[in-house]
Amino acid sequence: MKRIRSLAVVAPLLRPVAIHNASRTQLLRSASTTAASPSTTDSNSSTLLEQLPPSRDPLASAKLPALHARLNLHPNYPLQTLARALVDPSAEKDPRFTNEHLAHLGNTLTSYFASEYLMVTYPRLPTTVLFAAIGAYVGNKAFAALGREWGVEAAFEPTADVDAGLLQFKRMPPGWKEGEPARGRTTLEQAMANLVRSVFAGVYLHEGLPAAKQFFRQHVVSRKLSVDKLFNFEQPTRELSRLCAREGFEPPVARLMAETGRHSRHPVFVVGVYSGAELMGEGHGASLSEARTRAAVVALKGWYLYSPLEKDLPSKTAMSKDSKFKPAYIDPGEVIV
Amino acid sequence: MNSFTYALRQSLPRASNLQKTFLRHESSSRRHTKALRLHPHPSMKITPNSPQTDHIVYNPPSSASNPLVTPTLFLPKDDARRELLAAAPKPAPETAESQGLPPPVRPPYEKTYHLTPTDMKEIRRLRNTDPARWNRTELAKKFNCSSLFIGMVCQASEQRIAEMAARVEKVKSRWGSKRAAARQDRQRRRAGWGGADGL
């Protein structure tokens, strides 16, 4: 049911290409006698279709089926959608032929999947760290790297004669700096990230939600992200002290667990922070205050990076009606110093 | 050996006996061999308490703690790991002294909460009247609290802050390149302690 409905959404978008397929043999015949010139495309609709440039002809490209096969997409996923995902709004005025809407849908989907996964896996993450982690999974930089790994190449300029299997977008002028107005152009990173989002949207539209989730798991969640490296505490000892007071633990006490070379040039101290007899964190450093601060940082990370044993993603209820869902662990929130 | 070489050898002074003998000092032999013969960790030793059948000795090498392992104290009340950790056998302590808690880095103290709102008013008044005489350290001594607490109660006037910053700048301007670089490096290292250096 879902698939039929979703295909109906895509169908009008594919119509120009479908008509083009019908006249494809005729086009090929004409192409054998006279080379199709993109400069004469401003006549009526029938000639427009006959002289569709290679940059808008998905079936003329060998790169598209190769990419389709590399990504292991389902046969239900048409090459036309994949071709459309490769056209950035900066390369084409008509939004029916660009990936604008697909990228928007893909962005919504991937952001949802990433935030759902992170909030269920690490329910105590502070908001800034959570946003940084979501950005690290589905941000422009990460998705641009993913697109490069998929082997997508970019056309130098979105002219009519480029291959439909190349990423088509208008580059920024030379000397452009971050923050300056874009003026209908875009960067390679942005265009590549939107392509990846559009591919996700296509998987959702043509293969359904379970397939989209699986695709996300395989291509995004499988990438290693050290969430514990995203933290930076301003006042870790004070924050730990506030945490212990809030949660009703005994106040933290730093204890010297081991040391070497106290009077040498390179001393090492190992300090543990205890709440009563319970060890909360252990840190090492070249001075007592460094070791104490690092121990507090490790203790705070231990608190914020708690992960429940049973993780249930809420999106599983969208896949089947009678699936049982155990609500995620909800934390009182981050410590405010 | 021809006669010429023999004559040459005879003419040279003989090497003393001292140079021929080979001595092994403690600095090399004991350091390289005997001092490295450490006793095995107590968990490796077979005692009457250890299992009679084949068993696994779990004795991981010492390493920095992993922040992804949640301390027992931080686990929610209904988490299954609490019971599992309580039931798990504890590692053998290395020595008898390591049974108790290690010594505190700084002597622990109880928070007293002895200052009243009138005291705080007095702190603010003193600091406003003569900020040079009543700085944070002096106020902390007088009211028997930490200078951090004084900073939480009141702040110096803008004028005083600017004055002090100018004085610090003047001191810094006298630093040479080596000291300035060392201070800058120390600040940079210090900034990484909160987790920014990725350790």
XYZ file of C-alpha atoms in Angstrom:
536
model
C 0.000 0.000 0.000
C 2.712 2.357 1.098
C 4.785 1.777 -1.982
C 1.901 2.540 -4.367
C 1.142 5.748 -2.535
C 4.723 6.855 -2.506
C 5.178 6.058 -6.196
C 2.131 8.192 -6.949
C 3.955 11.073 -5.334
C 6.975 10.607 -7.539
C 5.127 9.820 -10.750
C 4.388 13.426 -11.874
C 8.001 14.297 -11.293
C 9.066 11.541 -13.656
C 6.638 12.372 -16.398
C 8.973 14.377 -18.675
C 11.476 11.565 -18.582
C 8.776 8.952 -19.272
C 7.620 10.816 -22.372
C 11.190 11.095 -23.393
C 11.580 7.309 -23.119
C 8.725 6.819 -25.597
C 10.464 8.964 -28.162
C 13.863 7.551 -27.388
C 14.215 5.351 -30.507
C 13.256 8.281 -32.667
C 15.827 10.425 -30.894
C 18.530 7.836 -31.399
C 17.683 7.643 -35.080
C 17.913 11.407 -35.466
C 21.127 11.485 -33.448
C 22.744 9.039 -35.874
C 22.142 11.379 -38.789
C 22.616 14.816 -37.198
C 24.240 15.596 -33.870
C 21.686 17.008 -31.403
C 22.637 20.544 -30.543
C 21.595 21.940 -27.123
C 21.556 25.478 -28.516
C 18.290 24.857 -30.427
C 16.200 23.758 -27.401
C 14.064 26.928 -27.308
C 11.437 25.684 -29.850
C 8.104 23.889 -29.121
C 7.682 20.948 -26.716
C 8.000 18.054 -29.202
C 11.367 19.211 -30.499
C 12.410 19.986 -26.930
C 11.933 16.350 -26.010
C 13.661 15.074 -29.104
C 16.657 17.239 -28.436
C 16.918 16.616 -24.694
C 20.557 17.174 -23.810
C 22.676 14.320 -22.408
C 22.810 16.061 -19.019
C 19.064 15.369 -18.621
C 19.032 11.907 -20.231
C 19.471 9.266 -17.515
C 19.438 6.353 -19.955
C 22.368 7.763 -21.919
C 24.725 7.568 -18.963
C 26.744 4.520 -17.942
C 27.647 6.106 -14.600
C 24.091 5.982 -13.275
C 23.539 2.205 -13.418
C 27.063 1.784 -12.013
C 26.215 3.999 -9.045
C 22.863 2.236 -8.670
C 24.670 -1.107 -8.499
C 27.400 0.155 -6.172
C 24.843 1.430 -3.690
C 22.998 -1.883 -3.976
C 19.694 -0.082 -4.565
C 16.488 -2.024 -5.175
C 15.309 -2.436 -8.808
C 12.237 -0.421 -7.765
C 14.536 2.581 -7.436
C 14.503 4.044 -10.981
C 17.545 5.546 -12.614
C 15.485 8.663 -13.272
C 15.232 9.453 -9.544
C 18.942 8.827 -9.133
C 19.644 11.180 -12.064
C 17.404 13.817 -10.543
C 19.298 13.549 -7.249
C 22.432 14.597 -9.132
C 21.018 17.919 -10.354
C 21.501 20.726 -7.851
C 19.050 23.684 -7.848
C 21.969 25.947 -8.843
C 22.288 24.060 -12.146
C 18.626 24.161 -13.208
C 15.868 26.745 -12.772
C 12.875 24.407 -12.969
C 12.452 22.733 -9.537
C 10.763 19.722 -11.201
C 14.144 18.647 -12.553
C 16.327 19.359 -9.506
C 16.916 17.568 -6.225
C 15.554 20.485 -4.170
C 12.523 18.648 -2.782
C 14.320 15.313 -2.527
C 17.145 16.913 -0.517
C 14.643 18.533 1.822
C 12.908 15.220 2.445
C 16.260 13.451 2.813
C 17.441 16.049 5.310
C 14.315 15.571 7.415
C 14.656 11.794 7.304
C 18.372 11.588 8.084
C 18.190 14.188 10.863
C 15.320 12.264 12.404
C 17.116 8.917 12.189
C 20.332 10.359 13.620
C 18.691 12.219 16.509
C 16.505 9.224 17.345
C 19.510 6.889 17.373
C 21.651 9.230 19.498
C 18.929 10.130 21.984
C 18.098 6.487 22.597
C 21.752 5.361 22.706
C 23.040 8.211 24.900
C 19.973 9.611 26.684
C 21.983 11.901 28.968
C 23.954 13.786 26.282
C 24.032 17.584 26.789
C 22.250 19.491 24.024
C 25.393 20.989 22.480
C 27.088 17.589 22.325
C 23.935 16.005 20.904
C 23.780 18.623 18.129
C 27.490 18.183 17.422
C 27.018 14.403 17.183
C 24.015 14.760 14.862
C 26.063 17.138 12.719
C 28.942 14.686 12.692
C 26.639 11.954 11.363
C 24.408 13.859 8.929
C 26.076 17.247 8.509
C 27.324 18.623 5.197
C 30.915 17.613 5.806
C 30.069 14.013 6.715
C 27.635 13.586 3.835
C 30.027 15.173 1.351
C 32.637 12.606 2.436
C 30.028 9.844 2.053
C 29.186 11.020 -1.464
C 32.866 10.994 -2.392
C 33.183 7.470 -1.031
C 30.243 6.403 -3.152
C 32.343 7.456 -6.126
C 30.180 10.350 -7.294
C 32.075 12.753 -9.520
C 31.170 16.366 -10.131
C 30.902 18.103 -13.504
C 33.086 21.158 -13.777
C 30.168 23.210 -15.073
C 26.485 22.234 -15.492
C 26.484 22.480 -19.279
C 24.049 20.565 -21.470
C 26.617 18.107 -22.785
C 27.859 16.693 -19.456
C 27.070 13.126 -18.451
C 23.811 12.712 -16.498
C 25.757 10.579 -14.003
C 27.852 13.539 -12.852
C 26.888 15.878 -10.045
C 25.706 19.072 -11.724
C 25.953 22.390 -9.883
C 27.302 25.887 -10.340
C 30.559 26.382 -8.443
C 31.412 29.401 -6.371
C 33.571 32.005 -8.175
C 37.310 31.830 -7.455
C 38.302 33.682 -4.289
C 34.901 33.203 -2.679
C 35.052 32.995 1.120
C 32.754 31.403 3.686
C 29.978 33.815 4.674
C 29.859 35.805 1.436
C 26.552 35.770 -0.524
C 26.080 32.684 -2.703
C 24.147 34.348 -5.605
C 22.529 31.174 -6.895
C 25.746 29.163 -6.695
C 26.857 26.513 -4.232
C 29.932 24.722 -2.961
C 30.968 21.205 -3.881
C 30.493 20.130 -0.251
C 26.933 21.453 -0.076
C 25.978 19.979 -3.469
C 27.487 16.579 -2.609
C 25.720 16.525 0.785
C 22.379 17.349 -0.857
C 22.939 14.572 -3.383
C 23.409 12.063 -0.547
C 20.259 13.355 1.171
C 18.336 13.025 -2.098
C 19.477 9.417 -2.491
C 18.129 8.717 1.022
C 14.829 10.362 0.069
C 14.670 8.166 -3.031
C 15.215 5.032 -0.959
C 12.373 6.102 1.327
C 10.009 6.921 -1.549
C 10.662 3.854 -3.715
C 11.595 1.187 -1.153
C 9.824 2.309 2.018
C 10.716 3.186 5.584
C 12.336 -0.134 6.641
C 14.675 0.041 3.645
C 15.498 3.680 4.393
C 16.331 2.777 7.982
C 18.514 -0.094 6.861
C 20.257 2.138 4.303
C 20.870 4.696 7.057
C 22.238 2.030 9.386
C 24.572 0.675 6.732
C 25.891 3.983 5.420
C 25.730 6.385 8.382
C 25.469 4.669 11.764
C 28.147 2.162 10.722
C 30.642 5.026 10.578
C 32.639 5.343 13.792
C 31.957 8.467 15.811
C 33.799 8.940 19.108
C 31.054 10.725 21.027
C 33.369 10.885 24.065
C 35.705 13.184 22.127
C 33.013 15.806 21.562
C 33.033 17.092 25.137
C 34.796 20.170 26.449
C 34.059 21.150 30.035
C 34.772 24.683 31.234
C 34.713 23.926 34.959
C 34.666 20.135 35.313
C 35.315 19.917 39.073
C 32.577 22.395 39.843
C 30.158 20.703 37.457
C 30.835 17.308 39.042
C 30.262 18.791 42.465
C 26.899 20.228 41.289
C 25.989 16.874 39.754
C 26.664 15.016 43.011
C 24.617 17.572 44.969
C 21.730 17.297 42.492
C 21.658 13.517 42.406
C 22.106 13.125 46.169
C 25.549 11.483 45.970
C 28.241 12.196 48.529
C 30.423 15.182 47.512
C 33.358 14.239 45.260
C 36.814 13.761 46.825
C 39.968 13.548 44.662
C 42.307 10.795 45.867
C 45.871 10.129 44.754
C 45.932 6.558 43.426
C 49.497 6.440 42.083
C 52.370 8.764 41.285
C 55.845 8.643 39.857
C 58.705 11.145 39.621
C 57.168 13.850 41.790
C 60.449 15.800 41.875
C 61.516 14.966 38.322
C 60.926 16.901 35.127
C 58.154 14.566 33.988
C 56.024 13.554 36.949
C 52.848 11.507 36.422
C 49.988 11.481 38.890
C 46.964 9.220 38.772
C 44.006 10.674 40.619
C 40.584 9.136 41.157
C 37.463 11.062 42.127
C 35.393 9.225 44.702
C 31.906 9.757 46.009
C 32.111 8.015 49.370
C 33.750 4.663 48.573
C 32.554 4.630 44.932
C 35.060 5.507 42.213
C 33.492 7.879 39.686
C 36.424 8.576 37.393
C 40.152 8.254 37.061
C 42.538 10.653 35.337
C 46.252 11.152 34.903
C 48.348 14.235 34.386
C 51.689 15.926 34.860
C 50.462 17.896 37.862
C 48.056 17.148 40.676
C 45.584 19.749 39.448
C 45.732 18.400 35.894
C 45.107 14.840 37.081
C 42.269 16.037 39.327
C 40.630 17.994 36.492
C 40.971 15.105 34.064
C 39.502 12.710 36.614
C 36.481 15.010 36.981
C 36.169 15.124 33.173
C 36.210 11.315 32.968
C 33.593 11.119 35.743
C 31.325 13.611 33.938
C 31.763 11.724 30.667
C 30.839 8.547 32.524
C 27.628 10.230 33.614
C 26.699 11.788 30.256
C 27.636 8.756 28.138
C 25.377 6.341 29.973
C 23.772 3.988 27.475
C 20.821 1.726 28.391
C 21.204 -2.002 27.716
C 17.924 -2.242 25.825
C 17.550 0.324 23.093
C 14.211 0.687 21.351
C 13.914 3.165 18.479
C 10.519 4.907 18.349
C 10.450 4.721 14.535
C 9.862 0.975 14.724
C 6.189 1.690 15.546
C 5.847 3.355 12.126
C 6.794 0.099 10.387
C 4.207 -2.227 11.915
C 1.164 -1.368 13.989
C 1.458 -4.133 16.586
C 5.131 -3.638 17.451
C 5.752 -3.144 21.158
C 7.772 -0.072 22.040
C 9.463 0.543 25.371
C 9.869 4.293 25.892
C 13.408 5.619 26.021
C 15.133 6.480 29.290
C 14.519 10.128 30.146
C 17.136 12.002 32.128
C 16.639 15.068 34.371
C 18.962 17.000 32.047
C 22.470 18.366 31.942
C 24.151 20.035 34.918
C 24.043 23.832 34.906
C 26.997 25.430 36.679
C 103.547 -11.094 10.867
C 106.671 -9.846 9.143
C 109.770 -8.695 10.966
C 109.025 -5.016 10.415
C 105.565 -5.236 12.025
C 106.950 -7.299 14.912
C 109.584 -4.627 15.612
C 106.979 -1.915 15.459
C 104.724 -3.787 17.939
C 107.638 -4.288 20.331
C 108.477 -0.599 20.255
C 104.899 0.434 21.285
C 104.058 0.588 25.024
C 102.151 -2.426 26.342
C 98.471 -2.077 27.265
C 97.911 -2.241 30.995
C 96.152 -5.231 32.599
C 93.397 -2.946 33.788
C 92.245 -2.265 30.238
C 91.984 -5.950 29.440
C 89.737 -7.004 32.296
C 85.979 -6.901 31.680
C 83.888 -5.719 34.617
C 80.101 -5.983 35.019
C 78.795 -3.309 37.297
C 75.460 -3.228 39.044
C 74.548 -0.303 36.822
C 74.350 -2.619 33.828
C 73.828 -6.227 34.908
C 71.331 -5.830 37.707
C 69.431 -3.107 35.915
C 69.075 -5.171 32.773
C 68.426 -8.600 34.240
C 67.668 -9.052 37.912
C 65.712 -5.848 38.496
C 63.369 -6.808 35.663
C 62.503 -10.160 37.255
C 59.226 -9.002 38.781
C 56.986 -11.154 40.866
C 53.795 -12.081 39.067
C 50.601 -10.210 39.939
C 48.731 -11.908 42.815
C 45.843 -12.742 40.488
C 48.236 -14.906 38.420
C 49.317 -17.076 41.354
C 47.706 -20.399 42.047
C 46.371 -20.391 45.600
C 44.231 -22.919 47.492
C 41.265 -20.619 46.700
C 41.758 -20.669 42.926
C 39.572 -23.043 40.899
C 40.886 -26.606 40.478
C 39.778 -26.897 36.858
C 40.949 -24.879 33.845
C 39.985 -21.244 34.236
C 40.588 -17.822 32.726
C 42.769 -15.329 34.571
C 41.432 -11.856 33.804
C 44.255 -9.414 34.356
C 44.148 -6.658 31.773
C 47.164 -4.351 31.445
C 46.855 -1.000 33.146
C 45.419 1.666 30.865
C 43.497 4.908 30.967
C 39.877 4.386 32.001
C 37.252 4.206 29.295
C 34.558 6.867 29.686
C 32.053 4.668 27.850
C 31.975 2.338 30.860
C 29.466 3.889 33.246
C 30.490 3.788 36.932
C 28.088 1.762 39.092
C 27.076 4.874 41.007
C 25.795 6.509 37.810
C 23.629 3.594 36.674
C 19.874 4.100 37.115
C 18.250 2.095 39.920
C 16.579 -0.392 37.545
C 19.602 -1.032 35.321
C 20.500 -4.735 35.052
C 24.228 -3.942 35.208
C 23.990 -3.105 38.922
C 23.207 -6.729 39.834
C 25.696 -8.120 37.326
C 28.520 -5.950 38.673
C 27.639 -6.802 42.283
C 27.738 -10.542 41.476
C 31.024 -10.351 39.517
C 34.164 -11.466 41.405
C 36.388 -8.595 42.512
C 40.045 -8.512 41.369
C 42.578 -9.467 44.032
C 44.164 -6.408 45.716
C 47.851 -6.046 44.994
C 48.924 -5.338 48.553
C 47.347 -5.204 51.981
C 47.496 -1.393 52.027
C 45.495 -1.026 48.803
C 42.410 -2.436 50.577
C 41.250 0.959 51.840
C 40.752 4.190 49.939
C 43.816 6.056 48.647
C 44.816 9.285 50.437
C 43.023 12.479 49.384
C 44.916 14.938 47.188
C 43.811 17.845 49.358
C 42.452 17.546 52.913
C 38.681 17.182 52.573
C 36.565 19.844 54.232
C 32.925 20.261 55.122
C 30.997 23.156 53.646
C 29.815 25.352 56.496
C 27.291 27.781 54.937
C 27.951 30.159 57.838
C 27.608 33.492 56.016
C 24.302 35.369 56.394
C 22.768 37.969 54.036
C 24.043 40.742 56.335
C 27.600 39.363 55.961
C 27.194 39.440 52.203
C 26.008 43.051 52.341
C 29.098 43.853 54.419
C 31.336 42.088 51.854
C 29.836 44.179 49.039
C 30.184 47.406 51.063
C 33.840 46.747 51.918
C 34.715 45.888 48.348
C 33.029 49.033 47.029
C 34.664 51.346 49.563
C 38.280 50.224 49.132
C 38.808 47.600 46.405
C 42.596 47.800 46.719
C 42.606 46.958 50.428
C 39.588 44.612 50.359
C 40.426 42.303 47.513
C 39.123 38.723 47.199
C 41.908 37.158 49.255
C 41.561 39.622 52.137
C 37.774 39.308 52.205
C 38.039 35.501 52.132
C 40.396 35.598 55.120
C 38.173 37.988 57.070
C 34.944 36.068 56.468
C 36.547 32.614 56.615
C 35.374 31.424 53.208
C 36.939 30.750 49.798
C 37.897 33.532 47.415
C 35.685 31.797 44.829
C 32.710 32.456 47.109
C 33.656 36.154 47.377
C 33.656 36.241 43.581
C 30.149 34.759 43.590
C 28.903 37.387 46.085
C 30.292 40.516 44.468
C 32.446 41.723 41.603
C 34.965 44.547 41.489
C 33.931 47.752 39.739
C 34.570 48.139 36.020
C 37.192 50.757 36.769
C 39.061 48.429 39.144
C 38.935 45.545 36.631
C 40.342 47.784 33.879
C 43.049 49.047 36.233
C 44.134 45.506 37.156
C 44.052 44.365 33.519
C 46.319 47.290 32.611
C 48.711 46.312 35.388
C 48.811 42.695 34.109
C 49.458 43.965 30.584
C 52.336 46.055 31.875
C 53.880 42.993 33.540
C 53.372 40.922 30.405
C 55.045 43.558 28.257
C 58.246 43.015 30.222
C 58.338 39.292 29.398
C 60.900 38.093 26.902
C 60.014 35.881 23.955
C 60.876 32.635 25.803
C 58.768 33.365 28.845
C 55.886 34.680 26.763
C 55.945 31.532 24.590
C 56.156 29.265 27.665
C 53.185 31.005 29.308
C 51.207 30.817 26.090
C 51.982 27.097 25.735
C 50.972 26.465 29.321
C 47.673 28.260 28.747
C 47.077 26.219 25.620
C 47.766 22.964 27.464
C 45.542 24.056 30.331
C 42.705 24.780 27.887
C 42.798 21.147 26.765
C 42.213 19.614 30.176
C 38.441 19.890 29.885
C 38.478 17.396 26.999
C 39.433 19.693 24.097
C 42.810 17.964 23.644
C 41.073 14.656 22.970
C 42.887 12.705 25.696
